[in-house]
Coordinates of C-alpha atoms and ligand atoms in Angstrom, one line a residue:
M41 CA -9.5 35.8 17.6
K42 CA -11.4 36.7 14.4
P43 CA -12.6 40.3 14.4
I44 CA -16.1 40.6 15.9
Q45 CA -18.9 41.6 13.6
L46 CA -22.6 42.2 14.2
V47 CA -23.3 39.6 11.5
D48 CA -20.7 37.3 9.9
L49 CA -22.1 36.4 6.5
H50 CA -18.7 35.6 5.0
T51 CA -17.8 32.8 7.4
Q52 CA -21.3 31.4 7.0
Y53 CA -20.9 31.4 3.2
L54 CA -17.5 29.6 3.4
H55 CA -19.3 26.6 5.1
I56 CA -21.7 26.2 2.1
K57 CA -19.6 27.8 -0.6
E58 CA -19.4 24.8 -2.9
E59 CA -23.1 24.2 -3.0
I60 CA -23.9 27.9 -3.3
D61 CA -21.4 28.6 -6.1
H62 CA -22.6 25.7 -8.0
A63 CA -26.3 26.7 -7.7
I64 CA -25.7 30.3 -8.7
L65 CA -23.6 29.3 -11.7
D66 CA -26.3 26.8 -12.7
V67 CA -28.9 29.6 -12.8
V68 CA -26.6 31.8 -14.8
D69 CA -26.0 29.0 -17.2
S70 CA -29.7 28.3 -17.6
T71 CA -30.5 32.1 -18.1
M72 CA -33.7 31.5 -16.2
F73 CA -33.2 34.6 -14.1
I74 CA -36.8 35.6 -13.4
G75 CA -39.2 32.9 -12.4
G76 CA -37.7 29.5 -12.8
V77 CA -37.5 26.3 -10.9
H78 CA -35.9 27.5 -7.7
V79 CA -38.6 30.1 -7.0
K80 CA -41.3 27.4 -7.3
E81 CA -39.3 24.9 -5.3
L82 CA -38.5 27.4 -2.6
S83 CA -42.2 28.1 -2.2
S84 CA -43.1 24.5 -1.8
E85 CA -40.2 23.9 0.6
L86 CA -41.2 26.9 2.7
E87 CA -44.8 25.8 2.7
K88 CA -43.7 22.5 4.1
Y89 CA -41.2 23.9 6.6
L90 CA -43.6 26.4 7.9
D91 CA -46.7 24.3 7.6
I92 CA -48.5 27.2 5.9
K93 CA -50.6 26.5 2.8
H94 CA -49.3 29.3 0.5
V95 CA -45.9 31.0 0.4
I96 CA -45.7 33.6 -2.3
P97 CA -42.2 35.0 -2.9
C98 CA -41.8 38.7 -3.7
A99 CA -39.0 41.3 -4.0
N100 CA -38.5 42.3 -0.4
G101 CA -40.1 42.4 3.1
T102 CA -41.4 45.9 2.6
D103 CA -43.2 44.9 -0.6
A104 CA -44.6 41.9 1.3
L105 CA -46.2 44.2 3.8
Q106 CA -47.6 46.5 1.1
I107 CA -49.0 43.6 -0.9
A108 CA -50.6 42.1 2.2
L109 CA -52.4 45.3 3.0
M110 CA -53.5 45.7 -0.6
A111 CA -54.8 42.1 -0.7
L112 CA -56.9 42.8 2.4
G113 CA -58.6 45.6 0.5
C114 CA -57.5 48.4 2.7
K115 CA -58.9 51.8 1.5
P116 CA -57.5 55.3 2.0
G117 CA -58.5 56.6 5.4
D118 CA -58.6 53.1 7.0
E119 CA -56.7 52.9 10.2
I120 CA -54.0 50.3 10.8
L121 CA -52.7 49.5 14.2
T122 CA -48.9 49.0 14.3
P123 CA -46.3 49.2 17.0
S124 CA -44.2 52.3 16.9
F125 CA -41.2 50.2 18.2
T126 CA -40.4 48.6 14.9
Y127 CA -38.4 49.0 11.7
I128 CA -39.9 51.8 9.7
A129 CA -41.1 49.6 6.8
T130 CA -44.1 48.4 8.9
C131 CA -45.4 52.0 9.1
E132 CA -44.1 53.2 5.8
V133 CA -46.3 50.9 3.7
I134 CA -49.4 52.0 5.7
A135 CA -48.7 55.6 4.9
L136 CA -47.8 54.9 1.3
L137 CA -51.2 53.3 0.7
G138 CA -52.9 56.4 2.1
L139 CA -53.9 54.5 5.2
K140 CA -53.4 55.9 8.7
P141 CA -50.9 54.3 11.0
V142 CA -52.1 54.2 14.6
F143 CA -49.2 53.7 16.9
V144 CA -49.5 51.1 19.6
E145 CA -47.2 50.5 22.6
V146 CA -45.2 47.3 23.1
D147 CA -44.9 45.1 26.1
P148 CA -41.8 46.3 28.0
N149 CA -40.5 42.8 28.6
F150 CA -41.1 41.1 25.2
F151 CA -40.9 44.2 22.9
T152 CA -44.0 43.0 21.0
I153 CA -47.3 44.7 20.5
D154 CA -49.4 45.6 23.6
I155 CA -52.9 44.3 22.9
D156 CA -54.5 46.2 25.8
D157 CA -53.2 49.4 24.3
A158 CA -54.3 48.2 20.8
R159 CA -57.8 47.6 22.1
K160 CA -58.1 51.2 23.4
K161 CA -57.1 52.5 20.0
I162 CA -59.7 50.6 17.9
T163 CA -62.3 52.8 16.1
S164 CA -64.9 52.2 13.5
K165 CA -62.2 52.9 10.9
T166 CA -59.7 50.3 12.1
K167 CA -59.2 47.8 9.3
A168 CA -56.1 45.8 10.4
I169 CA -53.4 45.2 13.0
V170 CA -49.8 44.5 12.2
P171 CA -48.1 42.7 15.0
V172 CA -44.3 42.6 14.5
H173 CA -42.4 39.6 15.9
L174 CA -39.5 41.8 16.9
Y175 CA -36.0 40.5 17.5
G176 CA -37.1 36.9 16.8
Q177 CA -40.0 36.1 19.1
C178 CA -43.7 36.1 18.4
A179 CA -46.2 38.7 19.7
N180 CA -49.0 37.2 21.8
M181 CA -51.0 35.9 18.9
D182 CA -53.8 34.4 21.1
M183 CA -54.5 37.9 22.3
V184 CA -54.1 39.4 18.8
M185 CA -56.5 36.8 17.3
S186 CA -59.1 37.2 20.0
L187 CA -59.1 41.0 19.5
A188 CA -59.4 40.4 15.7
D189 CA -62.3 38.0 16.3
E190 CA -64.2 40.4 18.5
T191 CA -63.7 43.4 16.2
G192 CA -63.5 41.9 12.7
I193 CA -60.1 43.5 12.0
K194 CA -57.6 41.7 9.9
V195 CA -54.1 40.5 11.0
V196 CA -50.8 40.8 9.1
E197 CA -47.9 39.3 11.0
D198 CA -44.6 41.0 10.2
T199 CA -42.2 38.1 10.7
A200 CA -39.2 39.6 9.0
Q201 CA -37.2 39.0 12.2
A202 CA -38.7 35.7 13.3
I203 CA -38.9 33.2 10.5
G204 CA -38.7 29.8 12.0
A205 CA -40.0 30.8 15.4
H206 CA -43.0 29.0 16.8
H207 CA -46.0 30.2 18.7
T208 CA -47.8 27.9 21.0
G209 CA -51.4 29.0 21.7
I210 CA -55.0 27.8 21.9
N211 CA -54.7 26.3 18.4
G212 CA -51.4 24.5 19.2
K213 CA -48.0 25.1 17.9
K214 CA -47.7 27.2 14.7
S215 CA -45.0 28.9 12.7
A216 CA -44.6 32.7 13.1
G217 CA -46.5 34.2 10.2
G218 CA -49.0 31.3 10.0
I219 CA -51.6 32.5 12.5
G220 CA -53.0 35.8 11.2
D221 CA -54.7 36.3 7.9
I222 CA -51.4 37.0 6.2
G223 CA -47.7 36.7 7.3
T224 CA -44.8 38.6 5.7
T225 CA -41.1 38.1 5.8
S226 CA -37.8 39.5 4.4
F227 CA -34.8 37.7 3.0
F228 CA -32.5 40.7 3.4
P229 CA -29.0 39.3 3.8
S230 CA -28.7 39.8 7.5
K231 CA -32.1 38.3 8.4
N232 CA -32.2 34.8 9.9
L233 CA -33.0 33.4 6.4
G234 CA -31.2 35.8 4.2
C235 CA -30.4 35.7 0.5
Y236 CA -27.5 37.5 -1.4
G237 CA -29.5 40.5 -2.4
D238 CA -33.1 41.5 -1.7
G239 CA -36.0 39.1 -1.3
G240 CA -39.2 38.6 0.7
A241 CA -42.3 36.4 0.9
I242 CA -46.0 36.5 1.9
F243 CA -47.7 33.6 3.7
T244 CA -51.4 32.7 4.0
N245 CA -53.6 29.7 4.6
S246 CA -56.4 31.3 2.6
D247 CA -56.8 30.2 -1.0
E248 CA -58.7 33.4 -1.8
L249 CA -56.1 35.7 -0.3
A250 CA -53.3 33.7 -2.0
E251 CA -54.8 34.2 -5.4
S252 CA -55.3 37.9 -4.8
I253 CA -51.7 38.2 -3.5
R254 CA -50.3 36.5 -6.5
R255 CA -52.2 38.7 -8.8
I256 CA -51.2 42.0 -7.0
A257 CA -47.5 41.0 -6.9
N258 CA -47.7 40.4 -10.7
H259 CA -49.0 43.8 -12.0
G260 CA -52.6 42.9 -11.1
Q261 CA -52.6 40.5 -14.0
T262 CA -55.4 37.9 -14.3
K263 CA -54.3 36.6 -17.7
R264 CA -51.2 37.6 -19.6
Y265 CA -51.6 41.3 -20.5
Y266 CA -55.0 41.6 -18.9
H267 CA -54.9 43.7 -15.8
D268 CA -58.2 43.7 -13.9
Y269 CA -56.5 45.2 -10.8
I270 CA -53.8 47.7 -10.1
G271 CA -50.9 45.8 -8.9
V272 CA -47.1 46.1 -8.4
N273 CA -44.1 44.4 -9.8
S274 CA -42.6 42.4 -7.0
R275 CA -40.8 39.1 -7.6
L276 CA -38.0 37.1 -6.1
D277 CA -35.3 36.2 -8.7
N278 CA -34.1 32.7 -9.4
I279 CA -30.6 33.2 -8.1
Q280 CA -31.9 34.4 -4.8
A281 CA -34.3 31.5 -4.6
A282 CA -31.4 29.1 -5.3
V283 CA -29.4 30.6 -2.4
L284 CA -32.4 30.5 -0.1
R285 CA -33.1 26.8 -0.8
I286 CA -29.6 25.9 0.4
K287 CA -29.8 28.1 3.5
L288 CA -33.3 26.9 4.4
K289 CA -31.8 23.4 5.0
H290 CA -29.6 25.0 7.7
L291 CA -32.2 27.3 9.2
D292 CA -32.8 25.2 12.3
E293 CA -29.1 24.8 12.9
Y294 CA -28.6 28.5 12.4
A295 CA -31.4 29.2 15.0
S296 CA -29.8 26.9 17.5
N297 CA -26.4 28.6 17.0
R298 CA -28.1 31.9 17.8
Q299 CA -29.9 30.4 20.8
N300 CA -26.6 29.1 22.2
V301 CA -25.1 32.6 21.9
A302 CA -28.1 34.0 23.7
T303 CA -27.8 31.4 26.5
Y304 CA -24.1 32.2 26.9
Y305 CA -24.9 36.0 27.2
N306 CA -27.8 35.3 29.6
D307 CA -25.6 33.2 31.9
Q308 CA -22.8 35.7 32.0
F309 CA -25.1 38.7 32.7
A310 CA -27.4 36.9 35.1
D311 CA -26.0 38.7 38.2
I312 CA -25.6 42.1 36.6
P313 CA -28.7 44.3 37.2
Q314 CA -27.4 47.0 34.9
L315 CA -27.7 44.6 31.9
E316 CA -31.2 43.3 31.8
T317 CA -31.3 40.2 29.5
P318 CA -34.1 39.6 27.1
S319 CA -37.2 37.8 28.4
V320 CA -38.6 34.9 26.3
A321 CA -42.4 35.0 26.1
P322 CA -44.0 31.7 27.4
W323 CA -46.0 31.4 24.2
S324 CA -43.1 31.7 21.8
T325 CA -39.7 30.2 20.9
H326 CA -37.0 32.8 20.3
V327 CA -34.8 32.7 17.2
Y328 CA -32.7 35.7 18.3
H329 CA -32.5 37.8 15.2
Q330 CA -31.2 40.3 17.7
Y331 CA -29.9 39.9 21.3
T332 CA -31.1 43.0 22.9
L333 CA -30.3 44.2 26.4
K334 CA -32.2 46.8 28.4
L335 CA -29.6 49.0 30.1
N336 CA -30.3 50.2 33.7
D337 CA -28.5 53.3 35.0
I338 CA -25.7 53.2 32.4
D339 CA -24.8 55.8 29.8
R340 CA -25.5 54.0 26.5
T341 CA -23.3 56.2 24.4
Q342 CA -20.3 55.9 26.6
L343 CA -20.8 52.1 26.8
Q344 CA -20.9 51.8 23.1
E345 CA -17.8 53.9 22.7
H346 CA -16.0 51.6 25.2
L347 CA -17.1 48.5 23.4
D348 CA -16.1 50.0 20.1
K349 CA -12.6 50.6 21.4
A350 CA -12.4 47.0 22.4
G351 CA -13.4 45.9 18.9
I352 CA -17.0 45.1 19.8
P353 CA -19.7 46.5 17.5
S354 CA -23.1 47.1 19.0
N355 CA -26.2 48.7 17.7
I356 CA -29.5 50.3 18.7
Y357 CA -32.7 48.9 17.1
Y358 CA -34.2 51.4 16.9
P359 CA -33.0 54.7 18.2
V360 CA -36.0 56.7 17.0
P361 CA -39.4 55.0 17.2
A362 CA -41.7 55.5 14.3
H363 CA -44.0 58.0 16.1
R364 CA -41.0 60.4 16.6
Q365 CA -39.7 60.2 13.0
K366 CA -40.1 63.5 11.2
G367 CA -41.9 61.9 8.3
Y368 CA -44.5 60.5 10.6
L369 CA -45.2 63.3 13.0
Q370 CA -48.3 64.1 10.9
Y371 CA -49.8 60.9 12.2
S372 CA -48.5 60.9 15.8
E373 CA -49.0 64.5 16.9
S374 CA -52.6 63.9 17.7
Q375 CA -52.0 60.5 19.3
P376 CA -51.4 59.7 23.0
K377 CA -47.8 59.7 24.4
M378 CA -45.9 56.4 23.9
I379 CA -44.2 56.2 27.3
I380 CA -42.9 52.6 27.1
T381 CA -41.7 52.9 23.6
D382 CA -39.8 56.1 24.3
D383 CA -38.3 54.5 27.4
L384 CA -37.2 51.3 25.5
S385 CA -35.7 53.4 22.6
A386 CA -33.5 55.1 25.1
R387 CA -32.3 52.0 26.8
V388 CA -32.0 49.1 24.4
L389 CA -28.6 47.9 23.1
S390 CA -28.1 44.9 20.8
L391 CA -24.9 42.8 20.9
P392 CA -23.3 40.8 18.1
I393 CA -25.3 37.6 17.5
H394 CA -25.0 35.4 14.4
T395 CA -24.5 31.8 13.3
E396 CA -20.7 31.8 13.4
M397 CA -19.7 33.2 16.7
E398 CA -16.7 31.7 18.5
I399 CA -16.2 31.1 22.2
E400 CA -13.2 33.5 22.4
Q401 CA -15.3 36.2 20.9
L402 CA -18.1 35.6 23.4
E403 CA -15.6 35.6 26.2
H404 CA -14.1 38.9 25.0
I405 CA -17.5 40.5 24.7
T406 CA -18.9 39.4 28.1
N407 CA -15.6 40.1 30.0
T408 CA -15.3 43.6 28.5
L409 CA -18.9 44.4 29.5
K410 CA -18.5 42.9 33.0
D411 CA -15.2 44.7 33.6
Y412 CA -16.7 48.0 32.4
I413 CA -19.7 47.8 34.8
Q414 CA -17.8 46.5 37.8
K415 CA -14.9 49.0 37.5
Ligands
PLP254 C1 -36.2 44.0 7.6 C2 -37.6 44.3 8.0 C3 -38.6 44.7 7.1 C4 -38.3 45.1 5.7 O1 -37.7 44.1 4.9 P1 -36.9 44.5 3.6 O2 -36.7 43.2 2.9 O3 -35.7 45.2 4.0 O4 -37.8 45.4 2.8 C5 -39.9 44.9 7.6 N1 -40.2 44.7 8.9 C6 -39.2 44.4 9.8 C7 -39.6 44.2 11.2 C8 -37.9 44.2 9.4 O5 -37.0 43.8 10.3

């Protein structure tokens, strides 16, 4: 049996090695490192794949979020609703822009933003909401959009973990990131569509927002060396775009490999109440960026040590929710308790899931877990 890893990017690379090596060397040979044909082509291919009008590549998923909030015209003091149960980037950019993160609970079954709680936290200063499609499935976007319609707030979907997932709602079937005003994603290597370095992208169906996003991502430039706005430097390079174009062709197959792993785990753990398997929301497909269990009445640290000894890596996404991070206490101290978020942070455990898992590995993981619990 091959050693088990949380993500196996090397085996994945070996399957596409020839095409990747060729594409990378081609870019090197062309010396078109910044900009270039692959960046443009990747945009068009993603626009088609996602059925979203504009896809604007940028340097990483954190920049994508920052640029999205800048394009929406958020001003210092504005409040932005965000789940606390997320990767810190979502909250970080809010704070960096001088905005105020207002932490919202998540649904205890789906791990995505709780709209009833969001509604309670709306004030006259609320400017936007950032639903995070955590672990690979969409937040309830019908509820998000109706809250936005009622209150006039803007919507930025953080789809760094859910590219390729679909949401089915009152407006039919849509790609994750194509429902709110702006969608953002990350091409960090371990993401479902990952490059070989850093990368990200911003999605929108609005021509106006697209223009403003392009401008902000390029130093606020309207015309070469004319800067009507204060922007940032955030671009995807041509080598990364070349890699992503190749991997995009495999994205559906990659998602189905992940879904097969999840189905295997679900079947094996079905009769074990201590291992609560992830629930799939009726409005979303799940692309399983993570396969995350909720543990019931088990010591998580001891279980992780046991798994580790058996050669099985596991991880906690995320052990400390944003509202409890030292750097963010200044925002959360005056905010209500986050009971569900605290409970989930203490109980979640993610198992290895990736595109290259072998049946022997899955058997070893599930047998080890079952033996441990039943002993
Ligand atoms: C990975 C991730 C990001 C940040 O992406 P980077 O490319 O690492 O900047 C933002 N939000 C979520 C939910 C993520 O998982």
